[in-house]
JSON list of C-alpha atoms in Angstrom, two decimals:
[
{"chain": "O", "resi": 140, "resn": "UNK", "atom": "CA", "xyz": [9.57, -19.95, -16.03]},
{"chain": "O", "resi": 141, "resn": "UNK", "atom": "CA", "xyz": [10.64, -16.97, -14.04]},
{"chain": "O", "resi": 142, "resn": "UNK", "atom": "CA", "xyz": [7.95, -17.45, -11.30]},
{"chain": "O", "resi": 143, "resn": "UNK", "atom": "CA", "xyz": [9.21, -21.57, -11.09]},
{"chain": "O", "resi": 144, "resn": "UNK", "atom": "CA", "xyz": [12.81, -19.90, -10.31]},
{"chain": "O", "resi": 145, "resn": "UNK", "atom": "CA", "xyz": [12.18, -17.89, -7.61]},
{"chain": "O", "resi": 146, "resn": "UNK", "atom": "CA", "xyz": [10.29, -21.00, -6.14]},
{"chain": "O", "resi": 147, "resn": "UNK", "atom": "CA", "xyz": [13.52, -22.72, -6.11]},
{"chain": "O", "resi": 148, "resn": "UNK", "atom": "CA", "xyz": [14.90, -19.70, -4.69]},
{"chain": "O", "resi": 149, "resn": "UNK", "atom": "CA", "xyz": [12.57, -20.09, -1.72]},
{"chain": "O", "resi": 150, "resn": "UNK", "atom": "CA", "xyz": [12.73, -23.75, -1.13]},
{"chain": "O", "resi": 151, "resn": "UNK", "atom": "CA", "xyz": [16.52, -22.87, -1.22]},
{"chain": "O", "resi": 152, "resn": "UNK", "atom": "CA", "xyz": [16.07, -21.51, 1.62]},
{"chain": "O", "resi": 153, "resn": "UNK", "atom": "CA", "xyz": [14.08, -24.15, 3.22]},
{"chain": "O", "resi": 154, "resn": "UNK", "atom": "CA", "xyz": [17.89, -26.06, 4.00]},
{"chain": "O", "resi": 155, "resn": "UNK", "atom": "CA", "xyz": [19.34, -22.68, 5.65]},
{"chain": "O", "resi": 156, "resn": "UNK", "atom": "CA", "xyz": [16.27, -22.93, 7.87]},
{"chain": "O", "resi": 157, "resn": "UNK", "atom": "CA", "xyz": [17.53, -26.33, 9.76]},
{"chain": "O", "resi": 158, "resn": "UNK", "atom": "CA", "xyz": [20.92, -25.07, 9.90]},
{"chain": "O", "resi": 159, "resn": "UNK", "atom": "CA", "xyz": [20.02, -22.02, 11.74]},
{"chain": "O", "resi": 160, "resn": "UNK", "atom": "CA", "xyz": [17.86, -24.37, 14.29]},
{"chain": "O", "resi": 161, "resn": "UNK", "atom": "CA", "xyz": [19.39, -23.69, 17.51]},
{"chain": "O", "resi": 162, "resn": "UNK", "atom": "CA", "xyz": [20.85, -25.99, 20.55]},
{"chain": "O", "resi": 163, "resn": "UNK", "atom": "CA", "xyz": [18.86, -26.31, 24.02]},
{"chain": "O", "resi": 164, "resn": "UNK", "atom": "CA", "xyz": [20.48, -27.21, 26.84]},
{"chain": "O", "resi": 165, "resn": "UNK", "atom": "CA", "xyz": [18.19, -27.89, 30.35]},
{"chain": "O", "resi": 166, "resn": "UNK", "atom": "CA", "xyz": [20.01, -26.06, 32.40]},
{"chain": "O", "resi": 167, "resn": "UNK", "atom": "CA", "xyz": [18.19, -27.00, 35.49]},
{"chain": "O", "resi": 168, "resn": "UNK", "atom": "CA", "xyz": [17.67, -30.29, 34.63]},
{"chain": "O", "resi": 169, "resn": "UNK", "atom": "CA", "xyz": [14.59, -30.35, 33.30]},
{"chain": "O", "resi": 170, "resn": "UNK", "atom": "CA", "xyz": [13.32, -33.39, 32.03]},
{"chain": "O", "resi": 171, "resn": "UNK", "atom": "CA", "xyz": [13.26, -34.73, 28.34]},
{"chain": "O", "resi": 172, "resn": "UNK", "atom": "CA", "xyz": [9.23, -34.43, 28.37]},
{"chain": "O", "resi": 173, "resn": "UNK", "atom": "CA", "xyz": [9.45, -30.97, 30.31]},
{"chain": "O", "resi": 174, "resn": "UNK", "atom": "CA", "xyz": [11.15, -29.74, 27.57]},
{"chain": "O", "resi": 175, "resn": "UNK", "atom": "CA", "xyz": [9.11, -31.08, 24.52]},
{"chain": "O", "resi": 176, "resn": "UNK", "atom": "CA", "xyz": [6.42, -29.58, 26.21]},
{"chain": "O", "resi": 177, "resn": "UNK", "atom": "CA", "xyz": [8.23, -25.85, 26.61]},
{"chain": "O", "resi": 178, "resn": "UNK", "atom": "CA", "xyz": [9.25, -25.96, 23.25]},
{"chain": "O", "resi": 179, "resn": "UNK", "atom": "CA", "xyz": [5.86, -26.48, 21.93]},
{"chain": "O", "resi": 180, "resn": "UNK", "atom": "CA", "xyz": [4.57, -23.86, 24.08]},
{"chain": "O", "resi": 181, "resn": "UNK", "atom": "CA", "xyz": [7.69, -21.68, 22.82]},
{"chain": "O", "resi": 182, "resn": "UNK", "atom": "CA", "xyz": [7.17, -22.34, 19.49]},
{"chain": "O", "resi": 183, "resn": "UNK", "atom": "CA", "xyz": [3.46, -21.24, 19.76]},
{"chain": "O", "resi": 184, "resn": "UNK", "atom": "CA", "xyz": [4.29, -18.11, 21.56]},
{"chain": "O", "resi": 185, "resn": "UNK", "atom": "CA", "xyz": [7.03, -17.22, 18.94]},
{"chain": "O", "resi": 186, "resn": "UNK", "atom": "CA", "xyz": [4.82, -17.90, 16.09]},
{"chain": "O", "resi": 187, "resn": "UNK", "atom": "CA", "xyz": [2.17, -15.27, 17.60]},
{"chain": "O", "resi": 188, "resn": "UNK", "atom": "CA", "xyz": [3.98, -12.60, 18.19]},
{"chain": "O", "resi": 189, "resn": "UNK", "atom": "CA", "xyz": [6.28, -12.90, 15.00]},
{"chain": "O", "resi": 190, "resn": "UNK", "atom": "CA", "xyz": [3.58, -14.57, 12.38]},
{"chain": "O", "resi": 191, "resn": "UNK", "atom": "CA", "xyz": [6.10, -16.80, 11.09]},
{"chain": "O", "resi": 192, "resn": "UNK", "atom": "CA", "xyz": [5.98, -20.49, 11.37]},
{"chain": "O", "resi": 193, "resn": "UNK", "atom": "CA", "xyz": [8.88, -22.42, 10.64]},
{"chain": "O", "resi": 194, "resn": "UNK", "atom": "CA", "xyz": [6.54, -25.96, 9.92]},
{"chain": "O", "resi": 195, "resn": "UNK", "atom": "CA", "xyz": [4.49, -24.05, 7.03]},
{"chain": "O", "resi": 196, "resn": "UNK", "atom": "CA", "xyz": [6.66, -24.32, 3.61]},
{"chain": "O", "resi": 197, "resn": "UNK", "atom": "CA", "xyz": [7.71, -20.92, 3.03]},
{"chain": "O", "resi": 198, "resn": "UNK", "atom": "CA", "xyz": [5.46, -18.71, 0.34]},
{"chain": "O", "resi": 199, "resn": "UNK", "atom": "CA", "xyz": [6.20, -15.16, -0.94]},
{"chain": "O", "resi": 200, "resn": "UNK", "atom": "CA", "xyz": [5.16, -11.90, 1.07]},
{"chain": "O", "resi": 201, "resn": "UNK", "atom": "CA", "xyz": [4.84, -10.12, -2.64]},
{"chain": "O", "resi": 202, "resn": "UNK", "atom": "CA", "xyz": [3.57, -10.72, -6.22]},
{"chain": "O", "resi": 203, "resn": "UNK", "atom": "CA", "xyz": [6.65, -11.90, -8.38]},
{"chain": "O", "resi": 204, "resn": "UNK", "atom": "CA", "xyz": [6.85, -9.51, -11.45]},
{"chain": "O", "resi": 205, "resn": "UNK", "atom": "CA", "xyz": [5.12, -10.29, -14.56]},
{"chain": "O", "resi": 206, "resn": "UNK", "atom": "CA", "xyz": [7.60, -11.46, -17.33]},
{"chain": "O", "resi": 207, "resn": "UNK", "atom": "CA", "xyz": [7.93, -9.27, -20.03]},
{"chain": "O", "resi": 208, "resn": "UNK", "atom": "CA", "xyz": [9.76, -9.18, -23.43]},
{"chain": "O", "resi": 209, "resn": "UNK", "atom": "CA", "xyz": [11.33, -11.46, -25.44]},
{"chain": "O", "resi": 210, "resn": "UNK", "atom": "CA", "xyz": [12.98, -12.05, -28.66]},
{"chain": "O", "resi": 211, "resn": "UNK", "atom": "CA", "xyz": [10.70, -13.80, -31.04]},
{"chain": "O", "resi": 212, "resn": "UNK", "atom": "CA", "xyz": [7.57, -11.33, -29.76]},
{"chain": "O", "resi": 213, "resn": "UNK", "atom": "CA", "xyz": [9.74, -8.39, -29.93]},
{"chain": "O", "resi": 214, "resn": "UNK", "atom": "CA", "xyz": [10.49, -9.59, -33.63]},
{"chain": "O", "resi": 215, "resn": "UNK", "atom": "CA", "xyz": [7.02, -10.70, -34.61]},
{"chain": "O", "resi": 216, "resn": "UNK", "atom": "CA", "xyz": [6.37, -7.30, -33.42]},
{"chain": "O", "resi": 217, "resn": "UNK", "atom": "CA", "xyz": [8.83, -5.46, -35.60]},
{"chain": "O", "resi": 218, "resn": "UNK", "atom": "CA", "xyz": [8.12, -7.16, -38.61]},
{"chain": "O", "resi": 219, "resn": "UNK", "atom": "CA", "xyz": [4.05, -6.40, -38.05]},
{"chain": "O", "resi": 220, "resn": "UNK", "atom": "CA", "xyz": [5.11, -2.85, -38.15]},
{"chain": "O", "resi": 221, "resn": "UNK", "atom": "CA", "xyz": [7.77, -3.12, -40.40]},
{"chain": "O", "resi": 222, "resn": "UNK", "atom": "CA", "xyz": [5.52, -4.19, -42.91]},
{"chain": "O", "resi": 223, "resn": "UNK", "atom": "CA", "xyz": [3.26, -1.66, -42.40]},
{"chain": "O", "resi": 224, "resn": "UNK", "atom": "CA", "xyz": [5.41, 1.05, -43.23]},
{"chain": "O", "resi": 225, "resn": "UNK", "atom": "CA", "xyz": [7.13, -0.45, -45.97]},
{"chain": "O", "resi": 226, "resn": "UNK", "atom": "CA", "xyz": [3.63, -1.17, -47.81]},
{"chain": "O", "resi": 227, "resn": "UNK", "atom": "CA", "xyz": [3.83, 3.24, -47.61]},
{"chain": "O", "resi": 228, "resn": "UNK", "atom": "CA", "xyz": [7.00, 3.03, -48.54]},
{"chain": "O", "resi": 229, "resn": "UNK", "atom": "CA", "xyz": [6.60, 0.68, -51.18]},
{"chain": "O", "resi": 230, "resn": "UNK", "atom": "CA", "xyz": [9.01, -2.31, -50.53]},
{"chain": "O", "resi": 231, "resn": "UNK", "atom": "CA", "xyz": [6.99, -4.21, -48.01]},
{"chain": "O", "resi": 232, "resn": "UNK", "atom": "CA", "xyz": [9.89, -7.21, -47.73]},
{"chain": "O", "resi": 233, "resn": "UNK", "atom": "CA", "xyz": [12.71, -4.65, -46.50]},
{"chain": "O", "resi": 234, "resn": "UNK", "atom": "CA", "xyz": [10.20, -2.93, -43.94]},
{"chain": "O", "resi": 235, "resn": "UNK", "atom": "CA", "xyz": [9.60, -6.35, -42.35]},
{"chain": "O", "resi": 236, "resn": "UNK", "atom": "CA", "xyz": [13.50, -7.25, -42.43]},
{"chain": "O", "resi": 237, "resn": "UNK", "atom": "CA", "xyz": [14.34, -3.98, -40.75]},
{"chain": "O", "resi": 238, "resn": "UNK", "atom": "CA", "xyz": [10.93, -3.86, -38.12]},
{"chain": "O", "resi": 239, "resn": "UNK", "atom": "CA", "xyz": [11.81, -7.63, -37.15]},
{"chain": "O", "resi": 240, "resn": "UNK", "atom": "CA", "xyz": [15.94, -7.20, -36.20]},
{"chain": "O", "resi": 241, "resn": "UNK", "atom": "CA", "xyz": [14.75, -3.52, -34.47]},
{"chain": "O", "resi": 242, "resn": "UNK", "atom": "CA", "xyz": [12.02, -5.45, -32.83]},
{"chain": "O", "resi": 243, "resn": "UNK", "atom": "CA", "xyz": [14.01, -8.37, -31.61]},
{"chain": "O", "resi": 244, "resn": "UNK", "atom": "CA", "xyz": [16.26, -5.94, -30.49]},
{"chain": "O", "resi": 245, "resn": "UNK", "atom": "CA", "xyz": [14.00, -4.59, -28.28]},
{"chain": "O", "resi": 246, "resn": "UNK", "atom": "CA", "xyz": [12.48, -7.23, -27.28]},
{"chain": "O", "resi": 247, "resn": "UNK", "atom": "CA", "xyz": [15.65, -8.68, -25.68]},
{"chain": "O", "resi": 248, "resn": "UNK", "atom": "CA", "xyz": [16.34, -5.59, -23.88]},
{"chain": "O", "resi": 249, "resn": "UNK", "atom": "CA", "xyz": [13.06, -5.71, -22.48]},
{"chain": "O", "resi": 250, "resn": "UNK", "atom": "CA", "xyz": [13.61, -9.55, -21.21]},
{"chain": "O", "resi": 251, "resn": "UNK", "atom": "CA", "xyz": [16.62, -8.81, -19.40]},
{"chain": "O", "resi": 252, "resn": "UNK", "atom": "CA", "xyz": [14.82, -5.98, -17.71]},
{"chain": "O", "resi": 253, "resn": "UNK", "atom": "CA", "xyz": [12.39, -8.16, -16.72]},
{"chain": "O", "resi": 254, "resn": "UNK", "atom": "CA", "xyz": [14.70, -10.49, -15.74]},
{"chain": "O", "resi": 255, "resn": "UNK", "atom": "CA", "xyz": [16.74, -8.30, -13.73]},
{"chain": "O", "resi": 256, "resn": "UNK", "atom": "CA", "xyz": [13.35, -7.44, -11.57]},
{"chain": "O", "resi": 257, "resn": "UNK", "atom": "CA", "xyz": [12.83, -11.17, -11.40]},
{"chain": "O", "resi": 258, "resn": "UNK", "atom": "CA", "xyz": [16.31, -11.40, -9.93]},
{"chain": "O", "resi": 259, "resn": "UNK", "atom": "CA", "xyz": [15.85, -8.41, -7.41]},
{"chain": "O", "resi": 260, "resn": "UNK", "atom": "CA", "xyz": [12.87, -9.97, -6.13]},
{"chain": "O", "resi": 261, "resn": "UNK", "atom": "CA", "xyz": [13.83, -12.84, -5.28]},
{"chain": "O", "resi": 262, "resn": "UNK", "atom": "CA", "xyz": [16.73, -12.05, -3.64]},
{"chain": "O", "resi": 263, "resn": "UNK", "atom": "CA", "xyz": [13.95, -9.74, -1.61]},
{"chain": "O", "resi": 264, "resn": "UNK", "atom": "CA", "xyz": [11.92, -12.63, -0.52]},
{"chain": "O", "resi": 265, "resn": "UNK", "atom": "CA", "xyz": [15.30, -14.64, 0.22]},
{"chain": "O", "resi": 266, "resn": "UNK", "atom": "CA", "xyz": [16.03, -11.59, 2.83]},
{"chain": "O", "resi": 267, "resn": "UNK", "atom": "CA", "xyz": [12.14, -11.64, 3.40]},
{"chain": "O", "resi": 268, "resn": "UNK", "atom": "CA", "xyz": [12.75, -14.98, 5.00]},
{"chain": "O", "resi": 269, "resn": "UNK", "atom": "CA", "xyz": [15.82, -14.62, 6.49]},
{"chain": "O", "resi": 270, "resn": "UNK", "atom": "CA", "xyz": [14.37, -11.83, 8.70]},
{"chain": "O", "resi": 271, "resn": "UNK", "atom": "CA", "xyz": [11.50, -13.63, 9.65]},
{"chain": "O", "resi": 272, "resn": "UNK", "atom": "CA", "xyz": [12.85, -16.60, 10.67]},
{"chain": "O", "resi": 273, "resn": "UNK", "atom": "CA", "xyz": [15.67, -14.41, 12.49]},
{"chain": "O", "resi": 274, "resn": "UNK", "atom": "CA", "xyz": [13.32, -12.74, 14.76]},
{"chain": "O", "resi": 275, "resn": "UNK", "atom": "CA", "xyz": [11.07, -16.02, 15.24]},
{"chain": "O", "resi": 276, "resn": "UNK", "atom": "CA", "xyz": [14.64, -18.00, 16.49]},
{"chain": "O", "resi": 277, "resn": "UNK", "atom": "CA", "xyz": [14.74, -15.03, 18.90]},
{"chain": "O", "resi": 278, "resn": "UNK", "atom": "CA", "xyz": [11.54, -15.22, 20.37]},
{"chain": "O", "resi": 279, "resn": "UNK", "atom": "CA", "xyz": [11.76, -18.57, 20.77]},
{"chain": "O", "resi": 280, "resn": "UNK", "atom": "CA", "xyz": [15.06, -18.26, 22.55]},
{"chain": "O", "resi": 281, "resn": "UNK", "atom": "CA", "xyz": [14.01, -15.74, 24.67]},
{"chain": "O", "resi": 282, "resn": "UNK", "atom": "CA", "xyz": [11.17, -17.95, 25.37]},
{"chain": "O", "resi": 283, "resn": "UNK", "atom": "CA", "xyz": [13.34, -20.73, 26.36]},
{"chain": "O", "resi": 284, "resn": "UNK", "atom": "CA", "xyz": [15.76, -18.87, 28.07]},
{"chain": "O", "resi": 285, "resn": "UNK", "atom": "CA", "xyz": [12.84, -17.87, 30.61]},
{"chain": "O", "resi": 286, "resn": "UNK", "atom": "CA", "xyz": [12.23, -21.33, 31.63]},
{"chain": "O", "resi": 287, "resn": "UNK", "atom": "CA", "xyz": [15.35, -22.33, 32.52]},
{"chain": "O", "resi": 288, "resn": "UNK", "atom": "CA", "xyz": [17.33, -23.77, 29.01]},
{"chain": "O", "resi": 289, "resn": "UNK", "atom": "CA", "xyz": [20.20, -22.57, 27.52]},
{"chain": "O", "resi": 290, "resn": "UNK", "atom": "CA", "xyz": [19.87, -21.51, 23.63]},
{"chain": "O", "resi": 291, "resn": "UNK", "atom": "CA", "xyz": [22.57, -21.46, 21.34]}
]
């Protein structure tokens, strides 16, 4: 479930991508196909010297963490154990009681750990992308700026 959320997370940033597409004026007056053509060729030379492509749908540079924890494992857990030590104890019922609430327990804190590296990931591939497409917008300016357009 984790992994589908920092999906959305990344195609979140699919949106921010337009809105950071940039203006080209033809300063010299080039003409509408001059300038299809040198953005094509900009757009190639950009994407080789950055590796990013702004076309390709945006995957993650690193393996998401693995989800860990949970409640009803971390109880199932417990009560295994619980059990076991109240069968040397003698009163098996209490020893799974006790095992299952410490185990639940745990197992919670060990989900929101998990979560919390879920979290800091994403927001690592968000920047990730963000810096990428940052230094392919200036290549691609620079690019542009060469032959004769005006990038904003």
């Amino acid at each position: 479930m984790r992994h589908w959320i920092a999906l959305i997370v990344l195609g979140a940033v699919v949106p921010l991508a337009n809105a950071q597409d940039l203006f080209i004026y033809p300063a010299q007056g080039q003409s509408q196909d001059q300038q299809d053509l040198d953005e094509v060729q900009c757009r190639r030379f950009a994407t080789e010297r950055t590796g990013f492509d702004p076309m390709r749908t945006p995957t993650a540079t690193t393996r998401a963490p693995e989800q860990q924890g949970g409640v009803v494992r971390g109880a199932a857990r417990g009560a295994l154990l619980g059990t076991a030590v109240g069968a040397i104890t003698g009163d098996t019922r209490q020893g799974a009681a006790i095992g299952a609430a410490s185990g639940g327990l745990m197992g919670g804190m060990r989900r929101r750990d998990s979560n919390r590296r879920q979290d800091q990931w994403a927001q690592q591939e968000s920047a990730n992308y963000q810096r990428s497409r940052s230094e392919f917008n200036r290549a691609f300016g620079a690019c542009l700026e060469g032959r004769g357009y005006t990038v904003r």
